[in-house]
């Protein structure tokens, strides 16, 4: 406990250092250590004030999230911060919180229990608990409105976004921004206020007037945080501060927190939080694996994917050459890039200067000038093995020997593509998702030959591009698309059997999917699905949906032709089309939403079990993160495999059998043994 928190005295000021790397979470031992140090301070007559500061890269990133996992699974006790926060707030000598990096969640709650808060100019503060399905549980919903006002506090607790030090100063959360060294500046500040009477945050009631803005905020949450319980719960808790005395408010906050922390939503979101970090740790690619530095990049193909990838590189400050074979295609690609940036400028997310700088980083060209200097060349041409092999043979001859050759293929074999080069060890799949400048997922596909430094470089590049790289093995459709096909097939079977496209899409968006399968199919293009079916026909004897062939034959390629599974008006609004049903309906029975969700989602889980068993996905969590960051699976369900565990694999297996499906051996075994994917 001693090393987590240290107490020392400097020029009549006590200093508590919190030292719990990497982010000074308030793990067991830290709050107790702070409380003990405050008690020590009270006993020292020659020490007149206290500074609390974090060592290392940040102040305090909140409660230790691992402790919630342990507590809700019966393996530990729930963290309790109130005794420490009261000890600070009730301290008879002024307590100054010195903030750098971030004061998040319990970290901001700790800071608000102090009598003053000073910070570095680049510090950030926030109540992000909602992002893991919680509300602030250590008085944040009661103290924040007392400093920042009810409406701003509700917004911060409901959306979970951090704010800058300057905004926090303006709102009254901070008392001063220190341009000088934080530690000495905070000690000087403490000397300045040492003789002043202390003012407890909980006694400050002047900003607690009820706010009408909360109802608008609730409406906003219902739209943008669909199905989530924590954002609305956070608003309720903040509202209580405006109508109820502090102590009663704390009790009510605790009741709401308790409901949230035991919810499946919180468990799913916490799984997603740790999962995103877990996928970055690949057992045979240790942290010290050498990586190639990427100074210059090149992209082949100026279509939707190539353009988006070029934007992602330029956004990260990496100059990129983008090549296409026809001037018209190149012009069109650059016009799309410019239009995308202009939209960001118009919405205020980007300045004109930044747009210009980014456009300057992208060099369009028909030839291969400068490709010999590229550190990575990313191919994003049409999805055809013959074409890809031709491209790789060509670039292999131009690229320098240590240039990484990456393919953005979504289904094709990286081993086979690599075989078209003299350097299969330098060939890797980097499967971006459309729009590549926005979507966070990159599937990093290693072939049998891809060497470890190349995989490590692809992972590092994904991080530089602010994306989530998930390493997978080679195999048809890798993980994401491979698992999606049975899900899409099931959706199509349901329409053949009596459901409508809009019912299927609605049932699955109600479940939480960002888009329904038919809307996705129309957006990606029926022709794309048709081509994949040609390249990879279903094995003999397996049921194959008839919809794709019929729509393709009718020239209904989706949004791009104004008709696919839906018809589209000028504003691209999807309209149900009875013609489609007439084309593919085989039977007529009433199908419930429950059946739709079970058949589609369980088929995802079943195929997930197959890719796991085959080793295409390394761990269940990799599949979860792929689905959360690339396929619009609801984060509060933790990903398909985590959701399967939540439902219970025995039930999942039984329902798949009931629907006539064939169980993946791994799923069958786990279900029989009463086990889970995530043990
Ligand atoms: C809370 O406070 C509830 C209270 O209201 C009530 C209590 C009663 N706990 O993200 P990084 C780990 S809820 C445990 O890669 P960055 C993380 O897993 C909490 N571990 O670094 C990773 O581990 P590893 C409210 C945590 O610089 C390592 O630290 N707070 C926690 O990109 C580095 O993290 C939040 O929700 C934690 N609280 O980002 C803040 N935080 O190395 C959550 C981090 O083994 N944290 N770790 O993979 C963050 O948003 C980011 O981590 C932060 C740093 C911005 C701080």
XYZ file of C-alpha atoms and ligand atoms in Angstrom:
735
model
C 0.000 0.000 0.000
C 2.891 2.323 0.866
C 4.315 2.464 -2.622
C 0.900 3.217 -4.215
C 0.570 6.443 -2.242
C 3.368 8.486 -0.667
C 3.183 11.484 1.631
C 5.874 14.138 1.995
C 6.108 17.734 3.190
C 7.527 20.638 1.162
C 7.749 24.166 2.575
C 4.858 23.641 4.970
C 2.651 21.924 2.374
C 1.833 18.215 2.457
C 2.037 16.397 -0.885
C 0.313 13.104 -1.629
C 1.723 11.330 -4.670
C -0.467 8.669 -6.268
C 1.728 6.110 -7.949
C -0.253 3.281 -9.525
C 0.976 2.953 -13.129
C 0.019 2.994 -15.917
C -2.946 5.331 -15.292
C -3.144 5.722 -11.493
C -6.482 3.887 -11.308
C -7.974 3.904 -7.806
C -7.276 0.215 -7.263
C -7.660 -1.283 -3.819
C -4.983 0.290 -1.620
C -4.968 3.669 -3.358
C -8.064 5.238 -1.745
C -7.056 3.772 1.621
C -3.534 5.176 1.210
C -4.880 8.648 0.391
C -7.203 8.583 3.397
C -4.387 7.553 5.728
C -2.180 10.355 4.352
C -4.941 12.928 4.897
C -5.222 11.748 8.494
C -1.441 12.125 8.887
C -1.675 15.661 7.519
C -4.350 16.590 10.045
C -1.997 15.556 12.853
C 0.884 17.776 11.702
C 0.439 21.309 13.123
C 3.174 22.829 10.927
C 1.651 21.655 7.676
C -0.998 24.082 6.456
C -2.388 22.703 3.222
C -2.270 19.623 0.999
C -1.578 18.923 -2.677
C -2.711 15.650 -4.257
C -0.931 14.827 -7.511
C -0.454 11.794 -9.772
C 2.981 10.512 -10.769
C 3.697 9.344 -14.314
C 1.632 10.187 -17.351
C -1.674 11.143 -15.762
C -3.593 12.224 -12.672
C -6.174 9.445 -12.107
C -8.102 7.546 -14.814
C -10.864 6.476 -12.439
C -11.814 3.475 -10.372
C -10.083 0.223 -11.331
C -12.478 -1.259 -13.887
C -11.131 -4.766 -13.177
C -12.616 -4.490 -9.708
C -16.152 -4.098 -11.130
C -15.636 -7.279 -13.159
C -14.423 -9.115 -10.060
C -17.237 -7.773 -7.885
C -20.079 -8.569 -10.287
C -18.781 -12.091 -10.836
C -18.579 -12.720 -7.107
C -14.758 -12.750 -7.049
C -14.148 -9.505 -5.211
C -15.756 -6.571 -3.516
C -17.101 -3.407 -5.098
C -14.741 -0.425 -4.862
C -15.945 2.172 -2.349
C -14.510 5.673 -2.569
C -16.822 7.695 -0.312
C -14.826 7.394 2.970
C -11.720 8.732 1.225
C -13.604 11.524 -0.541
C -15.286 12.606 2.704
C -11.940 12.552 4.524
C -10.571 14.937 1.870
C -13.613 17.198 1.761
C -13.813 17.347 5.581
C -10.093 18.059 5.956
C -9.676 21.231 8.002
C -6.745 22.357 5.821
C -7.193 23.320 2.149
C -6.718 20.433 -0.287
C -5.504 21.306 -3.802
C -5.811 18.741 -6.573
C -3.035 19.028 -9.182
C -4.216 17.572 -12.473
C -2.222 16.595 -15.559
C -3.149 14.130 -18.302
C -6.678 13.085 -17.447
C -8.943 13.193 -14.403
C -11.591 10.712 -15.453
C -14.499 9.025 -13.682
C -13.465 8.349 -10.080
C -10.432 10.538 -10.851
C -12.619 13.603 -11.379
C -14.766 12.574 -8.420
C -11.608 12.503 -6.296
C -10.596 15.913 -7.658
C -14.016 17.406 -6.908
C -13.773 16.325 -3.268
C -10.787 18.673 -2.943
C -11.270 22.356 -2.147
C -9.335 23.611 -5.193
C -8.296 22.197 -8.524
C -5.359 23.361 -10.646
C -4.293 21.772 -13.932
C -1.819 21.846 -16.784
C -3.094 23.525 -19.981
C -3.369 20.191 -21.832
C -5.227 18.340 -19.064
C -8.660 16.849 -19.683
C -11.455 16.042 -17.258
C -14.569 13.936 -17.716
C -17.084 11.421 -16.394
C -16.777 8.617 -18.991
C -18.469 5.923 -16.845
C -21.389 5.816 -19.260
C -19.063 4.334 -21.885
C -18.786 1.237 -19.719
C -22.485 1.211 -18.926
C -22.192 2.956 -15.547
C -22.992 6.286 -14.012
C -20.485 8.087 -11.776
C -20.731 6.192 -8.496
C -18.594 8.229 -6.132
C -20.618 11.416 -5.954
C -19.892 12.648 -9.485
C -23.554 13.144 -10.310
C -23.952 15.230 -7.138
C -20.699 17.230 -6.990
C -20.295 17.996 -10.709
C -23.578 19.961 -10.998
C -22.488 21.972 -7.943
C -19.398 23.093 -9.867
C -20.504 23.125 -13.510
C -24.280 23.566 -13.308
C -26.987 20.958 -13.770
C -27.286 20.991 -17.538
C -23.530 20.772 -18.311
C -23.049 18.095 -15.630
C -25.884 16.044 -17.105
C -24.380 16.363 -20.580
C -20.935 15.288 -19.345
C -22.322 12.310 -17.416
C -24.706 11.220 -20.197
C -22.284 11.416 -23.136
C -19.061 10.704 -21.280
C -16.917 13.020 -23.405
C -13.956 14.712 -21.739
C -13.539 18.471 -21.789
C -10.394 20.578 -22.033
C -8.776 22.378 -19.111
C -9.809 25.757 -20.525
C -13.479 24.718 -20.748
C -13.298 23.216 -17.251
C -11.871 26.501 -15.971
C -14.660 28.471 -17.594
C -17.277 26.138 -16.097
C -15.831 26.406 -12.587
C -14.564 22.816 -12.377
C -10.994 24.111 -12.267
C -9.732 27.098 -10.340
C -6.541 27.825 -12.236
C -4.500 26.607 -15.187
C -0.796 26.538 -14.436
C 1.559 27.266 -17.297
C 4.527 26.385 -15.070
C 5.685 23.082 -13.559
C 2.569 21.523 -12.042
C 4.081 20.258 -8.791
C 5.825 23.502 -7.785
C 2.906 25.554 -9.131
C 0.395 23.554 -7.081
C 2.532 23.878 -3.934
C 2.731 27.661 -4.484
C -1.048 27.763 -5.013
C -1.541 25.758 -1.783
C 0.638 28.284 0.107
C -1.524 31.071 -1.328
C -4.767 29.509 -0.031
C -3.342 27.899 3.130
C -4.958 30.332 5.543
C -8.294 30.671 3.800
C -11.352 28.859 5.201
C -12.115 25.672 3.279
C -15.237 25.428 1.153
C -16.713 21.994 0.605
C -18.025 21.218 -2.871
C -21.025 19.451 -1.364
C -22.049 22.713 0.349
C -22.030 24.746 -2.862
C -25.631 25.007 -3.964
C -25.670 28.136 -6.103
C -25.623 26.328 -9.477
C -28.287 23.744 -8.662
C -31.322 25.378 -10.288
C -33.378 22.694 -12.134
C -32.800 22.777 -15.876
C -35.319 22.273 -18.706
C -32.415 21.247 -20.914
C -32.478 17.773 -19.357
C -35.515 16.685 -21.337
C -33.894 17.747 -24.589
C -30.828 15.811 -23.512
C -32.968 12.737 -22.837
C -34.455 12.930 -26.330
C -30.972 13.253 -27.793
C -29.820 10.176 -25.864
C -32.774 8.124 -27.063
C -31.781 8.932 -30.649
C -28.015 8.710 -30.491
C -27.561 6.189 -27.657
C -30.258 3.797 -28.812
C -31.227 1.096 -26.269
C -28.629 2.234 -23.714
C -29.744 2.542 -20.123
C -26.769 4.318 -18.509
C -27.040 7.698 -20.310
C -30.660 8.191 -19.195
C -29.828 6.909 -15.722
C -26.981 9.453 -15.516
C -29.333 12.308 -16.400
C -31.811 11.124 -13.747
C -29.036 11.036 -11.142
C -27.845 14.559 -11.976
C -31.423 15.829 -11.893
C -31.746 14.452 -8.356
C -28.943 16.836 -7.305
C -31.157 19.781 -8.209
C -34.089 18.604 -6.074
C -32.574 16.689 -3.163
C -30.057 17.378 -0.377
C -26.525 16.074 -0.983
C -26.614 13.052 1.345
C -29.948 11.857 -0.039
C -28.604 12.492 -3.566
C -25.615 10.248 -2.851
C -27.937 7.446 -1.699
C -30.023 7.715 -4.851
C -26.867 7.799 -7.007
C -25.706 4.610 -5.272
C -29.010 2.843 -6.041
C -28.845 3.797 -9.716
C -25.150 2.868 -9.913
C -25.905 -0.537 -8.404
C -28.524 -1.242 -11.089
C -26.139 -0.234 -13.848
C -23.098 -2.119 -12.595
C -24.996 -5.426 -12.522
C -26.541 -4.912 -15.967
C -25.580 -7.047 -18.969
C -24.986 -3.770 -20.827
C -22.219 -2.739 -18.464
C -20.650 -6.196 -18.617
C -20.720 -6.067 -22.431
C -19.211 -2.571 -22.566
C -16.471 -3.439 -20.072
C -15.678 -6.520 -22.168
C -15.429 -4.213 -25.203
C -13.141 -1.787 -23.299
C -10.661 -4.471 -22.276
C -11.169 -6.360 -25.557
C -9.934 -3.443 -27.651
C -6.763 -3.470 -25.606
C -6.476 -7.284 -25.589
C -6.454 -7.591 -29.385
C -3.313 -5.466 -29.497
C -1.499 -8.241 -27.628
C -0.704 -11.108 -29.968
C 1.135 -13.902 -28.142
C 3.860 -14.535 -30.734
C 4.344 -10.830 -31.557
C 5.919 -9.505 -28.356
C 6.142 -5.760 -27.700
C 9.821 -5.670 -28.660
C 9.258 -7.135 -32.154
C 11.120 -4.837 -34.576
C 8.901 -2.668 -36.771
C 9.539 -0.885 -40.055
C 9.064 2.863 -39.972
C 6.409 4.109 -42.339
C 7.404 7.516 -43.726
C 5.874 7.214 -47.198
C 2.954 5.167 -48.444
C 1.401 4.338 -51.786
C -2.083 3.102 -52.595
C -3.105 1.321 -55.783
C -6.694 1.978 -56.832
C -8.517 5.295 -56.398
C -11.961 3.787 -55.826
C -13.978 4.056 -52.619
C -11.579 1.889 -50.609
C -8.329 3.264 -52.046
C -9.502 6.856 -51.543
C -10.584 6.182 -47.957
C -7.258 4.477 -47.154
C -5.325 7.420 -48.650
C -7.368 9.787 -46.476
C -6.662 7.724 -43.359
C -2.914 7.886 -44.117
C -2.989 11.637 -44.852
C -5.007 12.252 -41.678
C -2.181 10.623 -39.726
C 0.411 12.817 -41.467
C 1.777 10.106 -43.788
C 2.312 11.351 -47.368
C 0.686 8.985 -49.839
C 0.766 8.471 -53.601
C -2.445 7.125 -55.072
C -2.404 5.425 -58.444
C -5.103 4.383 -60.848
C -4.953 3.263 -64.460
C -7.365 5.827 -65.951
C -7.296 9.608 -65.559
C -11.090 9.672 -65.176
C -11.000 7.195 -62.274
C -8.209 9.159 -60.622
C -10.080 12.465 -61.004
C -13.244 10.919 -59.639
C -11.371 9.428 -56.676
C -9.716 12.761 -55.826
C -13.051 14.584 -56.176
C -14.611 12.168 -53.666
C -11.702 12.741 -51.257
C -12.078 16.547 -51.603
C -15.849 16.288 -51.090
C -15.356 14.196 -47.946
C -12.922 16.714 -46.499
C -15.201 19.638 -47.459
C -18.039 18.003 -45.538
C -15.804 17.832 -42.455
C -14.890 21.513 -42.891
C -18.545 22.501 -43.248
C -19.498 20.600 -40.112
C -16.671 22.310 -38.203
C -14.668 19.122 -37.600
C -11.753 20.313 -39.756
C -10.300 23.705 -40.683
C -9.719 24.783 -44.307
C -5.989 24.895 -43.637
C -6.010 21.334 -42.287
C -7.989 20.206 -45.328
C -5.464 21.831 -47.642
C -2.563 20.236 -45.793
C -4.179 16.822 -46.042
C -5.011 17.194 -49.719
C -1.386 18.189 -50.349
C -0.246 14.949 -48.758
C -2.149 12.895 -51.352
C -0.458 12.753 -54.772
C -2.641 11.321 -57.548
C -0.808 9.644 -60.422
C -1.203 7.222 -63.293
C 2.352 5.905 -63.176
C 4.531 4.459 -60.454
C 6.809 7.470 -59.807
C 8.022 7.426 -56.240
C 6.726 3.918 -55.553
C 10.359 2.847 -55.170
C 10.582 5.094 -52.080
C 7.358 3.876 -50.432
C 7.671 2.005 -47.129
C 4.303 0.358 -47.686
C 2.203 -0.124 -50.805
C -1.452 -0.934 -50.183
C -3.354 -2.504 -53.046
C -7.061 -1.679 -53.246
C -8.114 -2.855 -56.705
C -11.110 -4.858 -57.840
C -11.690 -8.116 -55.884
C -10.245 -10.580 -58.415
C -7.396 -12.979 -57.680
C -5.984 -12.772 -61.218
C -5.867 -8.971 -61.111
C -4.399 -8.853 -57.619
C -1.641 -11.302 -58.537
C -0.780 -9.233 -61.589
C -0.594 -6.059 -59.471
C 1.577 -7.731 -56.836
C 3.990 -9.121 -59.434
C 4.371 -5.604 -60.844
C 4.864 -3.793 -57.551
C 7.277 -6.469 -56.346
C 9.606 -5.384 -59.157
C 9.383 -1.665 -58.319
C 9.259 -1.596 -54.513
C 12.434 -1.379 -52.415
C 13.425 -4.647 -50.764
C 12.094 -3.678 -47.321
C 8.802 -2.247 -48.562
C 5.701 -3.957 -47.157
C 3.186 -5.047 -49.771
C -0.328 -5.023 -48.343
C -3.593 -6.107 -49.888
C -6.954 -4.681 -48.930
C -8.703 -7.830 -50.115
C -11.813 -8.724 -48.150
C -11.904 -12.423 -49.015
C -8.954 -13.621 -51.105
C -5.991 -15.722 -49.984
C -2.980 -13.713 -48.826
C -0.811 -16.816 -49.308
C -1.776 -16.969 -52.967
C -1.361 -13.213 -53.473
C 2.062 -13.390 -51.783
C 3.072 -16.247 -54.075
C 2.979 -13.798 -57.001
C 5.957 -11.945 -55.463
C 9.579 -12.725 -54.622
C 8.895 -11.643 -51.000
C 5.903 -13.494 -49.523
C 7.300 -12.716 -46.042
C 6.683 -8.993 -46.715
C 3.091 -9.514 -47.879
C 0.216 -8.958 -45.466
C -3.520 -8.340 -45.661
C -4.794 -5.023 -44.376
C -8.537 -5.285 -44.730
C -10.024 -1.844 -44.161
C -13.766 -1.275 -43.845
C -15.760 1.220 -45.834
C -15.573 4.206 -45.463
C -11.925 3.531 -44.631
C -11.295 7.067 -43.389
C -14.032 6.571 -40.764
C -14.388 2.906 -39.822
C -12.046 1.838 -37.048
C -11.451 -1.803 -37.908
C -8.495 -3.155 -39.873
C -8.234 -6.931 -40.131
C -4.526 -7.686 -40.333
C -4.204 -10.937 -42.214
C -1.011 -12.921 -41.858
C -0.261 -15.654 -44.360
C 1.879 -18.685 -43.520
C 4.859 -16.692 -44.797
C 4.247 -13.196 -43.391
C 7.128 -12.424 -41.032
C 6.544 -11.090 -37.525
C 8.025 -7.596 -38.048
C 5.600 -7.101 -40.939
C 2.637 -8.099 -38.760
C 3.946 -5.842 -35.971
C 4.327 -2.944 -38.437
C 0.777 -3.403 -39.725
C -0.445 -3.348 -36.104
C 1.572 -0.214 -35.360
C 0.313 1.448 -38.540
C -3.299 0.682 -37.606
C -2.674 2.378 -34.249
C -1.070 5.397 -35.941
C -4.180 5.671 -38.128
C -6.259 5.609 -34.884
C -7.751 2.280 -35.888
C -8.165 -1.039 -34.145
C -5.993 -3.670 -35.810
C -7.033 -7.274 -35.220
C -4.593 -9.951 -36.350
C -6.190 -12.952 -38.049
C -5.016 -15.923 -40.078
C -5.594 -16.373 -43.758
C -8.808 -18.121 -44.820
C -11.795 -17.321 -47.019
C -13.341 -14.042 -45.847
C -10.882 -14.061 -42.913
C -12.982 -13.559 -39.784
C -15.425 -10.709 -40.381
C -16.846 -11.643 -43.770
C -16.586 -15.376 -43.214
C -18.791 -15.093 -40.140
C -21.120 -12.636 -41.849
C -22.103 -14.920 -44.750
C -24.135 -17.428 -42.687
C -25.785 -14.462 -40.944
C -26.745 -12.917 -44.296
C -27.886 -16.290 -45.613
C -30.148 -16.766 -42.613
C -31.675 -13.334 -43.208
C -32.418 -14.317 -46.815
C -33.879 -17.706 -45.819
C -36.237 -15.881 -43.453
C -37.611 -13.827 -46.346
C -37.979 -16.989 -48.445
C -40.001 -18.478 -45.571
C -42.397 -15.614 -44.925
C -40.689 -12.614 -43.279
C -40.246 -9.323 -45.103
C -36.931 -7.565 -45.645
C -38.068 -4.651 -43.500
C -39.166 -6.949 -40.680
C -35.780 -8.690 -40.657
C -33.880 -5.399 -40.750
C -36.055 -3.881 -38.029
C -35.796 -6.906 -35.716
C -32.016 -6.802 -35.978
C -31.710 -3.030 -35.551
C -34.014 -3.346 -32.527
C -31.547 -5.940 -31.253
C -28.956 -3.184 -31.630
C -27.249 -3.783 -34.987
C -26.291 -0.448 -36.586
C -27.928 -1.544 -39.865
C -30.080 -4.466 -40.914
C -28.553 -7.114 -43.215
C -30.588 -6.099 -46.274
C -29.685 -2.430 -45.891
C -26.023 -3.494 -45.611
C -26.326 -5.693 -48.676
C -27.827 -2.860 -50.737
C -25.100 -0.490 -49.588
C -22.246 -2.885 -50.400
C -23.832 -3.964 -53.687
C -25.706 -7.101 -54.690
C -23.122 -7.548 -57.479
C -20.361 -7.764 -54.865
C -22.194 -10.540 -53.018
C -22.983 -12.281 -56.322
C -19.319 -12.235 -57.352
C -18.254 -13.698 -54.013
C -20.844 -16.465 -54.445
C -19.348 -17.271 -57.859
C -15.814 -17.369 -56.486
C -16.822 -19.447 -53.449
C -19.910 -21.530 -54.251
C -21.696 -23.147 -51.305
C -20.651 -26.793 -50.786
C -22.911 -29.363 -52.454
C -25.887 -30.369 -50.351
C -26.045 -27.133 -48.355
C -28.979 -24.790 -48.642
C -28.191 -21.699 -50.660
C -30.313 -18.533 -50.672
C -31.870 -17.726 -54.015
C -32.187 -13.954 -53.533
C -28.754 -12.779 -54.663
C -28.954 -14.606 -58.024
C -32.463 -13.302 -58.700
C -31.708 -9.689 -57.825
C -28.454 -9.788 -59.779
C -30.252 -11.143 -62.836
C -32.835 -8.360 -62.518
C -30.061 -5.730 -62.482
C -30.977 -4.729 -58.936
C -27.472 -4.107 -57.591
C -28.554 -2.119 -54.550
C -28.379 1.595 -53.768
C -26.150 2.319 -56.754
C -28.850 1.221 -59.234
C -31.731 2.641 -57.199
C -33.038 -0.842 -56.375
C -31.841 -3.947 -54.575
C -33.575 -5.546 -51.623
C -35.365 -2.173 -51.367
C -36.275 0.504 -53.895
C -34.652 3.891 -53.290
C -36.085 7.340 -53.890
C -33.934 10.371 -54.820
C -32.931 10.897 -51.203
C -31.814 7.258 -50.999
C -34.601 6.410 -48.586
C -35.233 2.643 -48.686
C -38.787 1.697 -49.667
C -40.154 -1.822 -49.222
C -40.687 -3.478 -52.586
C -43.309 -6.244 -52.901
C -41.662 -7.269 -56.182
C -38.678 -8.596 -54.230
C -40.857 -10.716 -51.982
C -42.705 -12.055 -55.027
C -39.373 -13.009 -56.598
C -38.049 -15.084 -53.738
C -40.865 -16.101 -51.391
C -41.063 -19.912 -51.164
C -43.368 -20.409 -48.171
C -45.790 -18.327 -46.169
C -45.693 -18.478 -42.403
C -45.677 -15.891 -39.670
C -42.191 -15.401 -38.308
C -41.544 -13.705 -34.976
C -38.876 -11.073 -34.342
C -37.426 -13.416 -31.747
C -36.908 -16.129 -34.355
C -35.260 -13.606 -36.690
C -32.801 -12.480 -34.037
C -32.046 -15.995 -32.843
C -31.509 -17.473 -36.284
C -29.335 -14.626 -37.572
C -27.283 -13.906 -34.457
C -26.816 -17.549 -33.459
C -25.585 -18.390 -36.954
C -22.967 -15.650 -36.483
C -21.921 -17.225 -33.192
C -21.852 -20.718 -34.725
C -19.568 -19.638 -37.570
C -17.501 -17.679 -35.046
C -16.928 -20.965 -33.211
C -15.709 -22.525 -36.475
C -13.166 -19.781 -37.228
C -12.008 -20.008 -33.644
C -11.524 -23.747 -33.826
C -9.712 -23.462 -37.161
C -7.364 -20.854 -35.668
C -8.373 -18.163 -38.192
C -9.353 -16.074 -35.189
C -6.906 -16.243 -32.349
C -9.364 -15.766 -29.500
C -13.092 -15.201 -29.051
C -12.373 -11.604 -28.076
C -10.825 -10.974 -31.523
C -14.126 -11.927 -33.166
C -16.000 -9.692 -30.730
C -13.828 -6.666 -31.458
C -14.030 -7.252 -35.223
C -17.815 -7.200 -34.972
C -17.941 -4.187 -32.657
C -15.584 -2.026 -34.703
C -16.363 -3.144 -38.253
C -19.856 -4.612 -38.443
C -22.037 -2.422 -36.228
C -22.669 -5.082 -33.574
C -23.958 -3.301 -30.449
C -21.093 -2.607 -28.040
C -23.394 -3.086 -25.054
C -23.760 -6.755 -26.021
C -19.971 -7.153 -25.967
C -19.693 -8.783 -29.424
C -21.259 -11.983 -30.782
C -19.169 -14.459 -28.791
C -19.632 -12.550 -25.541
C -23.342 -12.335 -26.295
C -23.396 -16.114 -26.821
C -21.835 -16.553 -23.385
C -24.413 -14.160 -21.912
C -27.323 -16.115 -23.403
C -25.694 -19.421 -22.445
C -24.095 -21.692 -25.047
C -26.393 -24.563 -24.172
C -29.395 -22.485 -25.212
C -27.616 -21.175 -28.325
C -26.753 -24.733 -29.367
C -30.285 -26.008 -28.706
C -31.894 -23.246 -30.763
C -29.496 -23.786 -33.681
C -30.493 -27.474 -33.606
C -34.204 -26.564 -33.351
C -33.842 -24.458 -36.496
C -32.219 -27.370 -38.339
C -28.689 -25.953 -38.313
C -25.440 -27.889 -37.981
C -23.476 -27.100 -34.852
C -19.823 -26.118 -35.006
C -17.934 -28.853 -33.092
C -16.438 -26.315 -30.668
C -19.836 -24.853 -29.834
C -21.292 -28.332 -29.396
C -18.503 -29.321 -27.019
C -18.596 -26.124 -24.937
C -22.382 -26.331 -24.672
C -22.197 -29.945 -23.550
C -19.524 -29.151 -20.943
C -21.410 -26.081 -19.679
C -18.492 -23.841 -20.660
C -18.173 -20.450 -22.339
C -16.064 -18.937 -25.129
C -14.598 -16.456 -22.643
C -13.553 -18.472 -19.607
C -15.220 4.806 -12.457
O -14.340 5.572 -12.224
C -16.425 4.616 -11.562
C -16.563 5.620 -10.495
O -17.461 6.639 -10.882
C -17.215 5.023 -9.280
C -16.473 4.085 -8.470
C -17.182 3.575 -7.259
N -9.138 0.674 -14.697
O -6.235 2.937 -22.724
P -4.797 2.671 -22.533
C -5.562 0.201 -18.343
S -15.181 3.799 -13.818
C -8.319 -0.350 -14.967
O -4.123 1.701 -23.430
P -4.204 5.397 -23.234
C -5.873 -0.285 -19.747
O -6.656 -1.447 -19.722
C -13.701 4.257 -14.666
N -7.433 -0.333 -15.996
O -3.917 4.016 -22.494
C -4.461 -0.526 -20.266
O -4.024 -1.776 -19.757
P -3.010 -2.674 -20.599
C -13.836 5.540 -15.368
C -7.385 0.753 -16.747
O -3.091 6.279 -22.868
C -3.634 0.568 -19.605
O -4.394 0.992 -18.477
N -12.674 5.789 -16.177
C -8.217 1.850 -16.508
O -4.513 5.155 -24.662
C -3.379 1.769 -20.492
O -4.633 2.199 -21.012
C -12.599 5.418 -17.457
O -13.517 4.891 -18.019
C -9.115 1.792 -15.416
N -9.919 2.831 -15.107
O -5.539 5.946 -22.570
C -11.298 5.706 -18.138
N -7.965 2.802 -17.455
O -1.782 -1.877 -20.785
C -10.816 4.493 -18.868
C -6.996 2.297 -18.229
O -2.869 -3.895 -19.765
N -9.510 4.667 -19.445
N -6.638 1.068 -17.810
O -3.705 -2.935 -21.902
C -9.273 5.389 -20.553
O -10.134 6.024 -21.113
C -7.889 5.365 -21.113
O -7.229 4.233 -20.600
C -7.010 6.607 -20.785
C -5.544 6.342 -21.246
C -7.562 7.819 -21.521
C -6.975 6.867 -19.310
